[in-house]
């Protein structure tokens, strides 16, 4: 299963910029629907298109491995 690290990236951005960064702000800057980004952040196992991942990497100026982590499913062992 893939785990998205958007919340961690938002927290880092807040710390670095010394201000509150909202999901709505990130979604708007990325040209994404706020509900889609909320699901990426909060819904375990949520599946999204690669275009959204690319937009988030662009926004956070990060590599894909900074945004996504693969974790083993229970069935994977």
CSV table of N, CA and C in Angstrom, one decimal:
chain,number,residue,atom,x,y,z
A,1,UNK,N,0.9,-1.2,0.0
A,1,UNK,CA,0.0,0.0,0.0
A,1,UNK,C,0.9,1.2,0.0
A,2,UNK,N,0.4,2.3,-0.6
A,2,UNK,CA,1.2,3.5,-0.6
A,2,UNK,C,0.6,4.5,0.4
A,3,UNK,N,1.6,5.1,1.1
A,3,UNK,CA,1.2,6.1,2.1
A,3,UNK,C,1.7,7.5,1.7
A,4,UNK,N,0.8,8.4,1.6
A,4,UNK,CA,1.2,9.8,1.2
A,4,UNK,C,1.6,10.6,2.4
A,5,UNK,N,2.7,11.3,2.2
A,5,UNK,CA,3.3,12.1,3.3
A,5,UNK,C,3.0,13.6,3.2
A,6,UNK,N,1.8,13.9,2.7
A,6,UNK,CA,1.4,15.3,2.5
A,6,UNK,C,1.4,16.1,3.8
A,7,UNK,N,0.8,15.5,4.8
A,7,UNK,CA,0.7,16.2,6.1
A,7,UNK,C,2.0,16.5,6.7
A,8,UNK,N,3.0,15.6,6.5
A,8,UNK,CA,4.4,15.9,7.0
A,8,UNK,C,5.0,17.1,6.2
A,9,UNK,N,4.7,17.1,4.9
A,9,UNK,CA,5.3,18.1,4.0
A,9,UNK,C,4.6,19.5,4.3
A,10,UNK,N,3.3,19.4,4.7
A,10,UNK,CA,2.6,20.7,5.1
A,10,UNK,C,3.2,21.2,6.4
A,11,UNK,N,3.5,20.3,7.3
A,11,UNK,CA,4.0,20.7,8.6
A,11,UNK,C,5.4,21.3,8.4
A,12,UNK,N,6.2,20.7,7.6
A,12,UNK,CA,7.6,21.2,7.3
A,12,UNK,C,7.5,22.6,6.7
A,13,UNK,N,6.5,22.8,5.8
A,13,UNK,CA,6.3,24.1,5.1
A,13,UNK,C,5.9,25.1,6.1
A,14,UNK,N,5.0,24.8,7.0
A,14,UNK,CA,4.5,25.7,8.1
A,14,UNK,C,5.7,26.1,9.0
A,15,UNK,N,6.5,25.2,9.3
A,15,UNK,CA,7.7,25.4,10.2
A,15,UNK,C,8.7,26.4,9.5
A,16,UNK,N,9.0,26.0,8.2
A,16,UNK,CA,10.0,26.8,7.5
A,16,UNK,C,9.5,28.2,7.2
A,17,UNK,N,8.2,28.4,6.9
A,17,UNK,CA,7.7,29.7,6.6
A,17,UNK,C,7.1,30.5,7.8
A,18,UNK,N,6.9,29.8,8.9
A,18,UNK,CA,6.4,30.4,10.1
A,18,UNK,C,5.0,30.9,10.0
A,19,UNK,N,4.2,30.1,9.3
A,19,UNK,CA,2.8,30.4,9.1
A,19,UNK,C,2.0,29.1,8.9
A,20,UNK,N,0.7,29.3,9.1
A,20,UNK,CA,-0.3,28.2,8.9
A,20,UNK,C,-0.5,27.9,7.4
A,21,UNK,N,-0.4,26.7,7.0
A,21,UNK,CA,-0.6,26.3,5.6
A,21,UNK,C,-1.8,25.3,5.6
A,22,UNK,N,-2.9,25.6,4.9
A,22,UNK,CA,-4.1,24.8,4.9
A,22,UNK,C,-4.1,23.9,3.7
A,23,UNK,N,-4.9,22.8,3.8
A,23,UNK,CA,-5.1,21.9,2.7
A,23,UNK,C,-5.8,22.7,1.6
A,24,UNK,N,-6.7,23.6,1.9
A,24,UNK,CA,-7.4,24.4,0.8
A,24,UNK,C,-6.3,25.2,0.0
A,25,UNK,N,-5.4,25.8,0.7
A,25,UNK,CA,-4.3,26.6,0.1
A,25,UNK,C,-3.5,25.7,-0.8
A,26,UNK,N,-3.1,24.6,-0.4
A,26,UNK,CA,-2.3,23.6,-1.2
A,26,UNK,C,-3.1,23.2,-2.4
A,27,UNK,N,-4.3,22.8,-2.1
A,27,UNK,CA,-5.2,22.3,-3.3
A,27,UNK,C,-5.3,23.4,-4.3
A,28,UNK,N,-5.6,24.6,-3.9
A,28,UNK,CA,-5.7,25.7,-4.9
A,28,UNK,C,-4.4,26.0,-5.6
A,29,UNK,N,-3.3,26.0,-4.9
A,29,UNK,CA,-2.0,26.2,-5.6
A,29,UNK,C,-1.7,25.1,-6.6
A,30,UNK,N,-2.1,23.9,-6.3
A,30,UNK,CA,-1.9,22.8,-7.2
A,30,UNK,C,-2.9,22.6,-8.3
A,31,UNK,N,-4.0,23.3,-8.2
A,31,UNK,CA,-5.1,23.2,-9.2
A,31,UNK,C,-5.9,21.9,-9.0
A,32,UNK,N,-6.0,21.5,-7.7
A,32,UNK,CA,-6.7,20.2,-7.3
A,32,UNK,C,-7.9,20.6,-6.6
A,33,UNK,N,-8.9,19.7,-6.6
A,33,UNK,CA,-10.1,19.8,-5.7
A,33,UNK,C,-9.6,19.6,-4.3
A,34,UNK,N,-10.1,20.4,-3.4
A,34,UNK,CA,-9.8,20.3,-1.9
A,34,UNK,C,-10.2,18.9,-1.4
A,35,UNK,N,-11.3,18.4,-1.8
A,35,UNK,CA,-11.7,17.1,-1.3
A,35,UNK,C,-10.8,16.0,-1.7
A,36,UNK,N,-10.3,16.1,-2.9
A,36,UNK,CA,-9.3,15.1,-3.4
A,36,UNK,C,-8.0,15.1,-2.5
A,37,UNK,N,-7.5,16.3,-2.2
A,37,UNK,CA,-6.4,16.4,-1.4
A,37,UNK,C,-6.6,16.0,0.0
A,38,UNK,N,-7.8,16.2,0.5
A,38,UNK,CA,-8.2,15.8,1.8
A,38,UNK,C,-8.2,14.2,1.9
A,39,UNK,N,-8.7,13.6,0.8
A,39,UNK,CA,-8.7,12.1,0.8
A,39,UNK,C,-7.3,11.6,0.7
A,40,UNK,N,-6.4,12.3,-0.1
A,40,UNK,CA,-5.0,11.8,-0.2
A,40,UNK,C,-4.4,11.9,1.2
A,41,UNK,N,-4.7,12.9,1.9
A,41,UNK,CA,-4.1,13.1,3.3
A,41,UNK,C,-4.7,12.2,4.3
A,42,UNK,N,-5.9,11.9,4.2
A,42,UNK,CA,-6.6,11.2,5.4
A,42,UNK,C,-7.1,9.8,5.1
A,43,UNK,N,-7.4,9.4,3.9
A,43,UNK,CA,-8.0,8.1,3.6
A,43,UNK,C,-6.9,7.1,3.3
A,44,UNK,N,-6.8,6.1,4.2
A,44,UNK,CA,-5.9,5.0,4.0
A,44,UNK,C,-6.1,4.3,2.7
A,45,UNK,N,-5.1,4.1,1.9
A,45,UNK,CA,-5.2,3.3,0.7
A,45,UNK,C,-5.9,4.1,-0.4
A,46,UNK,N,-6.0,5.4,-0.3
A,46,UNK,CA,-6.6,6.2,-1.4
A,46,UNK,C,-5.8,6.1,-2.6
A,47,UNK,N,-6.4,6.0,-3.8
A,47,UNK,CA,-5.7,5.9,-5.0
A,47,UNK,C,-6.0,7.2,-5.8
A,48,UNK,N,-4.9,7.8,-6.3
A,48,UNK,CA,-5.0,9.0,-7.0
A,48,UNK,C,-4.2,8.9,-8.3
A,49,UNK,N,-4.4,9.9,-9.2
A,49,UNK,CA,-3.7,9.9,-10.5
A,49,UNK,C,-2.3,10.5,-10.4
A,50,UNK,N,-1.4,10.1,-11.3
A,50,UNK,CA,0.0,10.5,-11.2
A,50,UNK,C,0.1,12.0,-11.4
A,51,UNK,N,-0.9,12.6,-12.1
A,51,UNK,CA,-0.9,14.1,-12.3
A,51,UNK,C,-0.9,14.8,-11.0
A,52,UNK,N,-1.8,14.3,-10.1
A,52,UNK,CA,-1.9,14.9,-8.7
A,52,UNK,C,-0.6,14.8,-8.0
A,53,UNK,N,0.1,13.7,-8.1
A,53,UNK,CA,1.4,13.5,-7.4
A,53,UNK,C,2.4,14.4,-8.0
A,54,UNK,N,2.4,14.6,-9.3
A,54,UNK,CA,3.3,15.5,-9.9
A,54,UNK,C,3.1,17.0,-9.5
A,55,UNK,N,1.9,17.4,-9.4
A,55,UNK,CA,1.5,18.7,-8.9
A,55,UNK,C,2.0,18.9,-7.5
A,56,UNK,N,1.8,17.9,-6.6
A,56,UNK,CA,2.3,18.0,-5.2
A,56,UNK,C,3.8,18.1,-5.1
A,57,UNK,N,4.5,17.3,-5.9
A,57,UNK,CA,5.9,17.4,-6.0
A,57,UNK,C,6.4,18.8,-6.4
A,58,UNK,N,5.7,19.3,-7.4
A,58,UNK,CA,6.1,20.7,-7.9
A,58,UNK,C,5.8,21.7,-6.8
A,59,UNK,N,4.7,21.6,-6.1
A,59,UNK,CA,4.3,22.6,-5.0
A,59,UNK,C,5.3,22.5,-3.9
A,60,UNK,N,5.6,21.3,-3.4
A,60,UNK,CA,6.5,21.2,-2.3
A,60,UNK,C,8.0,21.2,-2.7
A,61,UNK,N,8.3,21.2,-4.0
A,61,UNK,CA,9.6,21.2,-4.5
A,61,UNK,C,10.4,20.0,-4.0
A,62,UNK,N,9.8,18.8,-4.2
A,62,UNK,CA,10.3,17.6,-3.6
A,62,UNK,C,10.3,16.5,-4.7
A,63,UNK,N,11.0,15.4,-4.3
A,63,UNK,CA,11.0,14.2,-5.2
A,63,UNK,C,9.8,13.3,-4.8
A,64,UNK,N,9.4,12.4,-5.7
A,64,UNK,CA,8.3,11.5,-5.4
A,64,UNK,C,8.5,10.7,-4.1
A,65,UNK,N,9.8,10.3,-3.9
A,65,UNK,CA,10.0,9.5,-2.7
A,65,UNK,C,9.9,10.3,-1.4
A,66,UNK,N,9.8,11.7,-1.5
A,66,UNK,CA,9.6,12.5,-0.3
A,66,UNK,C,8.1,12.6,-0.1
A,67,UNK,N,7.3,12.3,-1.1
A,67,UNK,CA,5.8,12.4,-1.0
A,67,UNK,C,5.1,11.1,-0.8
A,68,UNK,N,5.7,10.0,-1.2
A,68,UNK,CA,5.0,8.7,-1.2
A,68,UNK,C,6.0,7.6,-0.5
A,69,UNK,N,5.4,6.8,0.3
A,69,UNK,CA,6.1,5.7,1.0
A,69,UNK,C,5.3,4.5,0.8
A,70,UNK,N,6.0,3.4,0.3
A,70,UNK,CA,5.4,2.1,0.2
A,70,UNK,C,5.5,1.4,1.5
A,71,UNK,N,4.3,1.0,2.1
A,71,UNK,CA,4.3,0.2,3.3
A,71,UNK,C,3.7,-1.2,3.0
A,72,UNK,N,4.1,-2.2,3.6
A,72,UNK,CA,3.6,-3.6,3.4
A,72,UNK,C,2.2,-3.7,3.9
A,73,UNK,N,1.3,-4.3,3.1
A,73,UNK,CA,0.0,-4.6,3.6
A,73,UNK,C,0.1,-5.8,4.5
A,74,UNK,N,-0.9,-6.0,5.3
A,74,UNK,CA,-0.9,-7.2,6.2
A,74,UNK,C,-0.6,-8.5,5.5
A,75,UNK,N,-1.2,-8.6,4.3
A,75,UNK,CA,-1.1,-9.8,3.5
A,75,UNK,C,0.3,-9.9,2.9
A,76,UNK,N,1.1,-8.8,2.8
A,76,UNK,CA,2.4,-8.9,2.2
A,76,UNK,C,3.4,-9.5,3.2
A,77,UNK,N,3.0,-9.5,4.5
A,77,UNK,CA,3.9,-10.1,5.5
A,77,UNK,C,4.5,-9.0,6.3
